[in-house]
Each structure stands twice: as structure tokens, then as C-alpha cells.
XYZ file of N, CA and C in Angstrom:
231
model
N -3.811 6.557 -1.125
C -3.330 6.574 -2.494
C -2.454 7.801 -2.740
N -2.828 8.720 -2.243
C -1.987 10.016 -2.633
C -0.522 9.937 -1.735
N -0.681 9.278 -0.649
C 0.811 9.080 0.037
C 1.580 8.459 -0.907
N 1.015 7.524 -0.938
C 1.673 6.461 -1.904
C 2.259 6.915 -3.494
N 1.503 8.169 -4.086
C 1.898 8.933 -5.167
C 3.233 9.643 -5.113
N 2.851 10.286 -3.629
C 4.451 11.693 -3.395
C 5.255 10.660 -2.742
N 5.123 9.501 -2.100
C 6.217 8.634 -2.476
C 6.843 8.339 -3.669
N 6.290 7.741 -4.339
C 6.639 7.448 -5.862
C 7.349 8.370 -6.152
N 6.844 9.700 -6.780
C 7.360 10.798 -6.758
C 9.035 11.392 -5.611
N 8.959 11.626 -4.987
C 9.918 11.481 -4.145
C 10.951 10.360 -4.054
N 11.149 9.239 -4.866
C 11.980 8.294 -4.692
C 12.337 8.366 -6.253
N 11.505 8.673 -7.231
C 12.285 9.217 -8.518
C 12.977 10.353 -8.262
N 13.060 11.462 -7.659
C 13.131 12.252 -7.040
C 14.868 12.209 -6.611
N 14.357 11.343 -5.951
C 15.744 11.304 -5.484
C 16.529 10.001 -5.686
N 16.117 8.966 -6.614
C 17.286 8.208 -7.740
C 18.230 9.464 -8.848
N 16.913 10.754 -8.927
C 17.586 11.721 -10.156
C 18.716 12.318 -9.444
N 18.598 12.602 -8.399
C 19.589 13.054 -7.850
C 21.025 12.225 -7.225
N 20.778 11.119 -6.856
C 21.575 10.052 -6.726
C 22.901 9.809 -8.065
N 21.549 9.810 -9.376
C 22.093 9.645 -10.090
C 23.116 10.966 -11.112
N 22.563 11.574 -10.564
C 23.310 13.140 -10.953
C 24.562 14.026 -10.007
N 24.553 13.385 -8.813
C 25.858 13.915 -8.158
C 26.624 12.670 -7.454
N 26.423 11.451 -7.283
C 27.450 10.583 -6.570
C 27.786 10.091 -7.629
N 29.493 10.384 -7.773
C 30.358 10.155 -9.016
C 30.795 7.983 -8.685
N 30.730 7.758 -7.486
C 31.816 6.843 -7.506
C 30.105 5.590 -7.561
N 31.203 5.030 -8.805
C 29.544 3.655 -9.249
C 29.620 2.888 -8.063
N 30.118 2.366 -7.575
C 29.511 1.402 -6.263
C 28.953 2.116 -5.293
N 29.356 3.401 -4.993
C 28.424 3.693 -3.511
C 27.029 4.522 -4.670
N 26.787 4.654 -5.389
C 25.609 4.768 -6.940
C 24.791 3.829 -6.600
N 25.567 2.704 -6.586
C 24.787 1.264 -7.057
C 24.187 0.648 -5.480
N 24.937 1.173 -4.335
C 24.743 0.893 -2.927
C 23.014 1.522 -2.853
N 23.492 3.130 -3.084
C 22.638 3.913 -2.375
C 20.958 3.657 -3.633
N 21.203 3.447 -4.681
C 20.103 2.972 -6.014
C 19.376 1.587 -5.274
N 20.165 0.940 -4.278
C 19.978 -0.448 -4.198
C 18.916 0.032 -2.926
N 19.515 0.868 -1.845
C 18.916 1.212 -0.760
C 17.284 1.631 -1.248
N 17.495 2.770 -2.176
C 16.119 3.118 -2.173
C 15.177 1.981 -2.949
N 15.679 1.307 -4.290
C 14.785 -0.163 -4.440
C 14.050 -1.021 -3.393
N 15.011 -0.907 -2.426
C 14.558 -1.438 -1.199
C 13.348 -0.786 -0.422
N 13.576 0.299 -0.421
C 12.704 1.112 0.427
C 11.221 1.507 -0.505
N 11.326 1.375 -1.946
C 10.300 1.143 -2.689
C 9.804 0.247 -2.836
N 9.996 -1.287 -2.572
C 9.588 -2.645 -2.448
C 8.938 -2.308 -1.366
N 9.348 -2.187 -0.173
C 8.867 -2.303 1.064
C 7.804 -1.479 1.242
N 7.446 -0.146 1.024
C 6.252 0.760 0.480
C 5.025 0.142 -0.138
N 5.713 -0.712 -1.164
C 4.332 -1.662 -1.864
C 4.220 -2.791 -1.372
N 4.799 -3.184 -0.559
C 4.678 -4.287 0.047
C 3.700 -3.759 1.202
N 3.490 -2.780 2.280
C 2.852 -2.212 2.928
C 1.103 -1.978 2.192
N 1.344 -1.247 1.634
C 0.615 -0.513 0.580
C -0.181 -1.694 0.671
N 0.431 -3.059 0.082
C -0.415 -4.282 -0.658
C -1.450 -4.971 0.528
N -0.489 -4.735 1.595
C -1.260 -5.357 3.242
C -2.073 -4.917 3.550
N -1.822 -3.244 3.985
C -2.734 -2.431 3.975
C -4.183 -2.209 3.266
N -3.902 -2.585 1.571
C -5.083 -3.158 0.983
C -5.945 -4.076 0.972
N -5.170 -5.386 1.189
C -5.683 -6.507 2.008
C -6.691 -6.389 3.286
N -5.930 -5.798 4.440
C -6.601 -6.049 5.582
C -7.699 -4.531 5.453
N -7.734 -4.120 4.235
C -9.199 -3.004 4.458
C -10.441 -3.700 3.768
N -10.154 -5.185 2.267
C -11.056 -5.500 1.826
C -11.459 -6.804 2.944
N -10.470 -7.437 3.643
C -11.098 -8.171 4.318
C -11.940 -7.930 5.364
N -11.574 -6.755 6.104
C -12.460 -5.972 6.576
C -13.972 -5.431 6.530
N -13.806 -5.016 5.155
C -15.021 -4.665 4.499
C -16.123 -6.050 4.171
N -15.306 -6.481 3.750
C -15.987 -8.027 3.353
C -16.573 -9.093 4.667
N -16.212 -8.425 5.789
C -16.585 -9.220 7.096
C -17.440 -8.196 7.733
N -17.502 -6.842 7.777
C -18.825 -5.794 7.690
C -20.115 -6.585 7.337
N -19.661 -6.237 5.847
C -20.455 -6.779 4.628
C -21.141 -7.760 5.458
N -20.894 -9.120 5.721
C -21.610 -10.256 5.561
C -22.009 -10.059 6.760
N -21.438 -9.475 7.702
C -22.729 -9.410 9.278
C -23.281 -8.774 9.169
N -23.592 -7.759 8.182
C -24.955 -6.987 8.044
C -25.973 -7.900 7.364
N -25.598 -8.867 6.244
C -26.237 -9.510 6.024
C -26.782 -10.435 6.349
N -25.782 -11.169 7.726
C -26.471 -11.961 8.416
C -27.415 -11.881 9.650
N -26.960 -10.488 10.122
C -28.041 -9.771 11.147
C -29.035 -9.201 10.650
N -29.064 -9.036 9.571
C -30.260 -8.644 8.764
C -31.330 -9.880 8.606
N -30.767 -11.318 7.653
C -31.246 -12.510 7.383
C -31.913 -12.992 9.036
N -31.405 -13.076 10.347
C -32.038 -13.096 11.716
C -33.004 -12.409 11.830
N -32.959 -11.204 11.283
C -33.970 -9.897 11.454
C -35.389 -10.478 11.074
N -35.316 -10.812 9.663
C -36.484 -11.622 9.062
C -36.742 -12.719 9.740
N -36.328 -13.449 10.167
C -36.220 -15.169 10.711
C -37.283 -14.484 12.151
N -36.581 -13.733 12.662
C -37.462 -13.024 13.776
C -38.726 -12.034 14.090
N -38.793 -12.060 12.762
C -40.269 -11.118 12.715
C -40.594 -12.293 12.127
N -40.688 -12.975 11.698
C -41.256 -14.307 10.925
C -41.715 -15.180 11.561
N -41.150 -15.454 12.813
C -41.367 -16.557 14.046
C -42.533 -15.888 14.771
């Protein structure tokens, strides 16, 4: 999460600056376009990355519960 912050940070960062010294509007609108890009793609990561940690967790999760549920089945027998 905190990468993901001084990113954020760092890409306002440097739209302010984009937008404060490149005079000519199309290579503005090029280089504004570049970093949109490179901020999509960040949360697009970000979003995967989130994904494959709850599915993760969530497949932990249930083999503890199911090696557990055996556990009983086997002291039970």
C-alpha cells in the first residue's frame, strides 16, 4: 500500500511538472497520455496483486479447515 501511495504521489508529481514547463500542447498531451498510462497499469497490477493474495489466503483458509475437519473424523474412528 505505501508503494502504491509514493506512486500516486510521484505521478502527480510529475503531471505538475509536465504541466508547468513543456510549452508545446501536443508533446503536453503525448507525455500526460504516457503517464495515464503508466497509472492505469500500476492499478491494474496493484488489482492482481490483490487478487492473487485473497485467493491465496482463501485456499490456506479452507485446508486448514479441511485438515482440521479429517483431524476429528480421525480421532473419532
Amino acid at each position: 500500500m505505501q508503494s502504491s501511495t509514493q506512486f500516486e504521489q510521484n505521478r502527480a508529481q510529475l503531471e505538475q511538472a509536465v504541466h508547468n514547463t513543456v510549452t508545446d500542447p501536443a508533446l503536453r498531451n503525448a507525455m500526460l497520455l504516457n503517464i495515464a498510462g503508466m497509472a492505469a497499469a500500476m492499478q491494474t497490477e496493484i488489482r492482481m496483486v490483490d487478487a492473487a493474495l485473497r485467493t491465496h489466503h482463501a485456499r490456506n483458509r479452507a485446508r486448514g479447515l479441511a485438515g482440521w475437519i479429517l483431524n476429528v473424523r480421525e480421532c473419532a474412528a
